[in-house]
Short mmCIF file of C-alpha atoms in Angstrom, two decimals:
data_model
loop_
_atom_site.label_atom_id
_atom_site.label_comp_id
_atom_site.label_asym_id
_atom_site.label_seq_id
_atom_site.Cartn_x
_atom_site.Cartn_y
_atom_site.Cartn_z
CA MET A 1 -0.36 -74.27 29.43
CA VAL A 2 0.88 -72.48 26.32
CA GLY A 3 -1.79 -69.78 26.66
CA ASP A 4 -0.89 -69.18 30.28
CA ALA A 5 2.76 -68.80 29.35
CA ILE A 6 2.01 -66.20 26.66
CA LEU A 7 -0.23 -64.25 29.05
CA ALA A 8 2.41 -64.29 31.74
CA SER A 9 5.11 -63.02 29.36
CA ALA A 10 2.85 -60.19 28.22
CA ASN A 11 2.17 -59.13 31.80
CA MET A 12 5.88 -59.02 32.49
CA GLN A 13 6.52 -56.32 29.79
CA PRO A 14 6.75 -52.81 31.35
CA LEU A 15 4.01 -50.30 30.48
CA PRO A 16 5.04 -47.04 28.73
CA SER A 17 6.13 -44.56 31.31
CA ARG A 18 4.69 -41.05 31.58
CA LEU A 19 8.00 -39.66 30.32
CA ASP A 20 7.81 -41.82 27.20
CA ARG A 21 4.26 -40.67 26.49
CA LEU A 22 5.34 -37.04 26.93
CA SER A 23 8.25 -37.57 24.55
CA GLU A 24 5.96 -39.14 21.97
CA TRP A 25 3.50 -36.23 22.26
CA SER A 26 6.29 -33.67 21.85
CA ASP A 27 7.59 -35.46 18.76
CA ARG A 28 4.17 -35.26 17.14
CA HIS A 29 3.51 -31.62 18.06
CA PHE A 30 7.04 -30.16 18.05
CA LYS A 31 6.55 -28.47 14.66
CA TRP A 32 3.45 -26.70 15.98
CA LEU A 33 5.35 -25.57 19.08
CA LEU A 34 7.99 -24.00 16.83
CA VAL A 35 5.55 -21.96 14.74
CA ALA A 36 3.27 -21.00 17.66
CA PRO A 37 5.25 -17.80 18.60
CA ALA A 38 5.18 -16.60 14.98
CA VAL A 39 1.45 -17.30 14.69
CA LEU A 40 0.73 -15.43 17.92
CA LEU A 41 2.86 -12.49 16.75
CA ILE A 42 1.01 -12.33 13.42
CA LEU A 43 -2.33 -12.43 15.21
CA ALA A 44 -1.24 -9.64 17.54
CA LEU A 45 0.16 -7.40 14.76
CA SER A 46 -2.39 -7.97 12.01
CA VAL A 47 -5.62 -9.64 13.06
CA TYR A 48 -6.21 -7.54 16.18
CA PRO A 49 -5.62 -4.16 14.45
CA LEU A 50 -7.87 -5.32 11.62
CA LEU A 51 -10.73 -6.19 13.97
CA PHE A 52 -10.14 -2.98 15.92
CA SER A 53 -10.36 -0.92 12.71
CA LEU A 54 -13.68 -2.57 11.85
CA TRP A 55 -15.05 -1.38 15.18
CA VAL A 56 -13.59 2.12 14.75
CA LEU A 57 -15.34 2.43 11.36
CA PHE A 58 -18.79 2.67 12.90
CA VAL A 59 -18.12 4.74 16.02
CA ASN A 60 -16.98 8.29 16.67
CA TYR A 61 -13.38 7.61 17.69
CA ASP A 62 -11.98 11.12 17.97
CA PHE A 63 -9.17 12.04 20.36
CA GLN A 64 -10.76 15.45 20.90
CA ILE A 65 -14.26 14.12 21.74
CA PRO A 66 -14.86 11.86 24.76
CA GLY A 67 -16.73 8.59 24.29
CA HIS A 68 -17.21 6.37 21.26
CA ALA A 69 -20.81 6.79 20.15
CA PHE A 70 -22.12 4.60 17.34
CA VAL A 71 -22.50 6.66 14.14
CA GLY A 72 -23.08 3.99 11.47
CA LEU A 73 -21.88 5.05 7.99
CA LYS A 74 -21.33 8.69 8.93
CA ASN A 75 -17.52 8.34 8.74
CA PHE A 76 -17.74 7.02 5.18
CA ARG A 77 -20.07 9.85 4.14
CA GLN A 78 -17.77 12.51 5.57
CA VAL A 79 -14.78 11.11 3.68
CA VAL A 80 -16.64 10.63 0.39
CA THR A 81 -18.09 14.16 0.49
CA ASP A 82 -14.80 15.79 1.51
CA PRO A 83 -13.38 17.68 -1.52
CA VAL A 84 -9.84 17.28 -0.15
CA ALA A 85 -10.33 13.49 -0.08
CA ARG A 86 -11.53 13.46 -3.69
CA TRP A 87 -8.63 15.68 -4.77
CA SER A 88 -6.10 13.48 -2.98
CA LEU A 89 -7.54 10.36 -4.64
CA TRP A 90 -7.33 11.99 -8.07
CA LEU A 91 -3.76 13.11 -7.39
CA THR A 92 -2.82 9.61 -6.23
CA ILE A 93 -4.18 8.14 -9.47
CA MET A 94 -2.38 10.77 -11.52
CA PHE A 95 0.97 10.25 -9.78
CA SER A 96 0.64 6.45 -9.95
CA VAL A 97 -0.13 6.40 -13.68
CA VAL A 98 2.45 9.03 -14.68
CA ASN A 99 5.25 7.73 -12.46
CA VAL A 100 4.81 4.07 -13.34
CA THR A 101 4.51 4.84 -17.07
CA ILE A 102 7.69 6.92 -17.17
CA GLU A 103 9.56 4.41 -15.00
CA PHE A 104 8.48 1.55 -17.24
CA LEU A 105 9.54 3.29 -20.46
CA LEU A 106 12.89 4.38 -19.04
CA GLY A 107 13.47 0.99 -17.40
CA LEU A 108 12.69 -0.84 -20.63
CA GLY A 109 15.00 1.41 -22.63
CA LEU A 110 17.84 0.93 -20.16
CA ALA A 111 17.26 -2.83 -20.07
CA LEU A 112 17.42 -3.05 -23.85
CA ALA A 113 20.60 -0.95 -23.87
CA MET A 114 22.26 -3.08 -21.18
CA THR A 115 21.67 -6.34 -23.05
CA LYS A 116 24.53 -5.37 -25.36
CA THR A 117 28.09 -5.98 -24.19
CA PHE A 118 30.33 -2.92 -24.12
CA ARG A 119 33.18 -1.54 -22.11
CA GLY A 120 32.17 -0.25 -18.68
CA ARG A 121 28.80 -2.04 -18.74
CA GLY A 122 29.23 -3.45 -15.23
CA ILE A 123 30.11 -0.07 -13.72
CA ILE A 124 27.13 1.63 -15.40
CA MET A 125 24.73 -1.08 -14.19
CA SER A 126 26.05 -0.71 -10.64
CA LEU A 127 25.50 3.05 -10.77
CA LEU A 128 22.00 2.64 -12.18
CA ILE A 129 20.72 0.56 -9.26
CA ILE A 130 22.15 2.78 -6.50
CA PRO A 131 18.89 4.78 -6.02
CA LEU A 132 17.09 1.56 -5.03
CA PHE A 133 19.15 1.36 -1.84
CA ILE A 134 18.45 4.94 -0.71
CA SER A 135 15.62 5.69 1.69
CA PRO A 136 12.73 7.70 0.17
CA VAL A 137 13.19 10.25 2.95
CA ILE A 138 16.81 10.82 1.90
CA VAL A 139 15.75 11.01 -1.75
CA GLY A 140 13.13 13.63 -0.93
CA GLN A 141 15.59 15.67 1.10
CA ALA A 142 18.25 15.51 -1.61
CA TRP A 143 15.88 16.65 -4.35
CA ALA A 144 14.47 19.35 -2.10
CA LEU A 145 17.97 20.74 -1.66
CA LEU A 146 18.59 20.58 -5.41
CA LEU A 147 15.32 22.25 -6.37
CA GLN A 148 14.71 24.75 -3.60
CA ARG A 149 14.73 28.46 -4.37
CA PRO A 150 16.96 30.49 -4.22
CA PHE A 151 19.86 28.31 -2.99
CA GLY A 152 19.28 25.14 -5.06
CA PRO A 153 21.59 24.70 -8.07
CA THR A 154 18.80 23.68 -10.49
CA ASN A 155 17.57 27.20 -11.29
CA TYR A 156 21.17 28.42 -11.55
CA VAL A 157 22.10 25.72 -14.08
CA LEU A 158 18.92 26.35 -16.07
CA GLY A 159 19.72 30.07 -16.07
CA LEU A 160 23.18 29.36 -17.53
CA LEU A 161 21.67 27.16 -20.25
CA LEU A 162 18.86 29.60 -21.14
CA GLY A 163 20.92 32.75 -20.80
CA ARG A 164 18.48 34.44 -18.39
CA ASP A 165 17.46 34.31 -14.75
CA VAL A 166 15.30 31.33 -13.78
CA THR A 167 13.27 31.62 -10.58
CA ILE A 168 11.00 28.58 -10.70
CA GLY A 169 9.43 27.63 -7.37
CA TRP A 170 9.84 23.89 -7.78
CA LEU A 171 8.43 23.07 -4.35
CA THR A 172 5.86 25.83 -3.93
CA GLU A 173 4.30 26.56 -7.33
CA ALA A 174 2.01 24.46 -9.50
CA PRO A 175 2.64 22.65 -11.79
CA TRP A 176 6.32 22.67 -10.89
CA ASN A 177 5.75 21.00 -7.52
CA TYR A 178 4.06 18.05 -9.28
CA ILE A 179 6.93 17.83 -11.75
CA ALA A 180 9.43 17.87 -8.88
CA ILE A 181 7.68 14.97 -7.14
CA VAL A 182 7.54 12.98 -10.38
CA ILE A 183 11.27 13.60 -11.00
CA ALA A 184 12.24 12.40 -7.52
CA ASP A 185 10.04 9.30 -7.71
CA VAL A 186 11.17 8.38 -11.23
CA TRP A 187 14.82 8.81 -10.29
CA GLN A 188 14.49 6.40 -7.38
CA TRP A 189 12.24 3.69 -8.84
CA THR A 190 13.26 3.45 -12.51
CA PRO A 191 16.06 1.05 -11.47
CA PHE A 192 13.39 -1.27 -10.06
CA MET A 193 11.79 -1.56 -13.49
CA PHE A 194 15.21 -1.82 -15.09
CA VAL A 195 16.31 -4.79 -12.97
CA ILE A 196 13.11 -6.80 -13.49
CA LEU A 197 12.88 -6.13 -17.23
CA LEU A 198 16.58 -6.85 -17.74
CA ALA A 199 16.12 -10.23 -16.05
CA GLY A 200 13.18 -10.96 -18.35
CA ILE A 201 15.05 -9.95 -21.51
CA THR A 202 18.14 -12.00 -20.68
CA ALA A 203 15.91 -15.04 -20.10
CA ILE A 204 14.70 -15.00 -23.73
CA PRO A 205 16.53 -17.72 -25.72
CA PRO A 206 19.07 -16.11 -28.12
CA ASN A 207 18.33 -18.69 -30.82
CA LEU A 208 14.96 -17.01 -31.42
CA TYR A 209 16.70 -13.81 -32.47
CA GLU A 210 19.18 -15.78 -34.59
CA ALA A 211 16.34 -17.55 -36.42
CA ALA A 212 14.53 -14.24 -36.92
CA GLU A 213 17.69 -12.65 -38.33
CA LEU A 214 18.04 -15.49 -40.83
CA ASP A 215 14.46 -14.83 -41.92
CA GLY A 216 15.30 -11.19 -42.62
CA VAL A 217 13.56 -9.72 -39.56
CA ASP A 218 14.95 -6.31 -38.58
CA GLY A 219 15.53 -5.04 -35.04
CA TRP A 220 12.16 -3.34 -34.59
CA GLN A 221 10.25 -6.36 -35.85
CA ALA A 222 12.23 -8.65 -33.54
CA PHE A 223 11.41 -6.41 -30.61
CA ARG A 224 7.70 -6.30 -31.53
CA LEU A 225 7.27 -9.97 -32.43
CA ILE A 226 9.69 -11.69 -30.02
CA THR A 227 10.77 -9.46 -27.14
CA LEU A 228 7.46 -7.87 -26.19
CA PRO A 229 5.32 -11.06 -26.27
CA LEU A 230 7.85 -13.09 -24.27
CA LEU A 231 8.48 -10.19 -21.91
CA GLY A 232 4.75 -9.69 -21.28
CA PRO A 233 4.53 -11.58 -17.95
CA MET A 234 7.57 -9.75 -16.56
CA ILE A 235 6.12 -6.41 -17.68
CA LEU A 236 2.85 -7.13 -15.89
CA LEU A 237 4.73 -8.31 -12.80
CA ALA A 238 6.91 -5.19 -12.68
CA ILE A 239 3.97 -2.83 -13.24
CA THR A 240 1.84 -4.62 -10.61
CA PHE A 241 4.50 -4.43 -7.91
CA ARG A 242 5.45 -0.85 -8.75
CA LEU A 243 1.81 0.29 -8.94
CA LEU A 244 1.09 -1.26 -5.55
CA ASP A 245 3.93 0.77 -4.06
CA ALA A 246 3.20 3.98 -6.02
CA ILE A 247 -0.30 4.17 -4.55
CA LYS A 248 1.30 4.59 -1.10
CA LEU A 249 3.39 7.63 -2.11
CA PHE A 250 4.01 9.59 1.09
CA ASP A 251 7.65 9.94 2.17
CA THR A 252 8.85 12.05 -0.73
CA ILE A 253 5.89 14.43 -0.55
CA PHE A 254 6.21 14.75 3.22
CA ILE A 255 9.82 15.90 2.86
CA MET A 256 9.66 17.92 -0.36
CA THR A 257 6.38 19.85 -0.18
CA GLY A 258 4.72 18.86 3.10
CA GLY A 259 1.48 18.46 1.14
CA GLY A 260 1.50 22.11 0.17
CA PRO A 261 1.01 24.71 -0.83
CA GLY A 262 -2.25 24.24 1.00
CA THR A 263 -3.51 20.80 0.02
CA ASN A 264 -2.23 20.91 -3.57
CA THR A 265 0.09 17.91 -3.20
CA TYR A 266 -2.05 15.80 -0.89
CA THR A 267 -2.02 12.17 -1.95
CA SER A 268 -4.41 9.69 -0.32
CA SER A 269 -1.71 8.53 2.08
CA PHE A 270 -0.86 12.09 3.07
CA TYR A 271 -4.53 12.99 3.45
CA LEU A 272 -5.20 10.00 5.72
CA TYR A 273 -2.08 10.77 7.75
CA THR A 274 -3.18 14.38 8.25
CA LEU A 275 -6.76 13.39 9.03
CA GLY A 276 -5.82 10.75 11.59
CA PHE A 277 -2.63 11.99 13.23
CA ALA A 278 -2.77 15.77 12.78
CA GLN A 279 -6.51 16.42 13.11
CA PHE A 280 -7.14 13.33 15.33
CA HIS A 281 -10.21 12.18 13.38
CA LEU A 282 -9.26 8.52 13.65
CA SER A 283 -12.63 7.11 12.58
CA GLU A 284 -12.72 9.13 9.36
CA ALA A 285 -9.10 8.23 8.61
CA THR A 286 -9.93 4.55 9.13
CA ALA A 287 -12.93 4.81 6.80
CA GLY A 288 -10.77 6.45 4.16
CA SER A 289 -8.14 3.74 4.59
CA TRP A 290 -10.72 1.03 3.96
CA ILE A 291 -11.94 2.82 0.84
CA ILE A 292 -8.39 3.04 -0.52
CA LEU A 293 -7.79 -0.60 0.43
CA ILE A 294 -10.86 -1.77 -1.48
CA LEU A 295 -10.02 0.28 -4.57
CA THR A 296 -6.42 -0.94 -4.50
CA ALA A 297 -7.55 -4.55 -4.09
CA VAL A 298 -9.79 -4.23 -7.15
CA VAL A 299 -6.97 -2.84 -9.31
CA ILE A 300 -4.36 -5.34 -8.12
CA THR A 301 -6.79 -8.26 -8.52
CA PHE A 302 -7.36 -7.22 -12.13
CA MET A 303 -3.59 -7.00 -12.72
CA VAL A 304 -2.92 -10.38 -11.09
CA ARG A 305 -5.65 -12.07 -13.17
CA ARG A 306 -4.13 -10.62 -16.32
CA LEU A 307 -0.73 -11.88 -15.19
CA VAL A 308 -2.04 -15.40 -14.49
CA ARG A 309 -3.89 -15.46 -17.82
CA THR A 310 -0.75 -14.35 -19.65
CA GLU A 311 1.43 -17.02 -18.02
CA SER A 312 -1.12 -19.76 -18.75
CA THR A 313 -1.24 -19.00 -22.48
#
């Protein structure tokens, strides 16, 4: 009798409705429904172009030639044997090393100077970081106007200082065109180094400097023995980020020199742009892009490993 009563009461309970099951399913999978549009967008904007570029590498994808015949490694050989490609790679390395080195030294000097409290410090710091908020295209155009001959004021001011006429072709003559590009890039990106290094310096405990001063350590020794070792991870971080961006130098050159005269100021980015979108050799440009990507990945991996090793010690 008791068993029959329990069975009867169980049969009287209503089964979960279809709406309840749907609600339970949506509760479990709602988070995936929210991220699904973002995942699909990432796949459409990154994964598909990546797979497409892998196919373009091994075919003759040229807008001027019909069909897409399989050519194997021919695109890589044409890029590697192209003297303009080798020159652009060398120029990219030169600009990256020179620009980042100058920006680091200037940024470190400014950061050390701004750690001291003085009147007008806030205004000066605000002025120093203004170039960071300006588009590289605007920076290139502004420096082109300042340096162009004969209407730019730079040669005129130099002539007043030197007491003779100055007719330097900053944008058309070597090595002045390289110097002009370095000046524009350093002016814009030194504040980036300055901000990161200043944050690292201000994070160093002041009691370390106080203890060093009690031990008779002078300013240079404190900088060498305290500031530099503790600032090491921030230095590597700043250089890594800036180097990754310096390798892509394009905007300033496009505006200031247009890659000229001839191909004298071709960086790798400018060379690949010209090869793919001016000469329509898309397969060769894709092969060159993969070469630059691999070389960049090797350099950045080395920098990141050094950074991780420094932070772990």
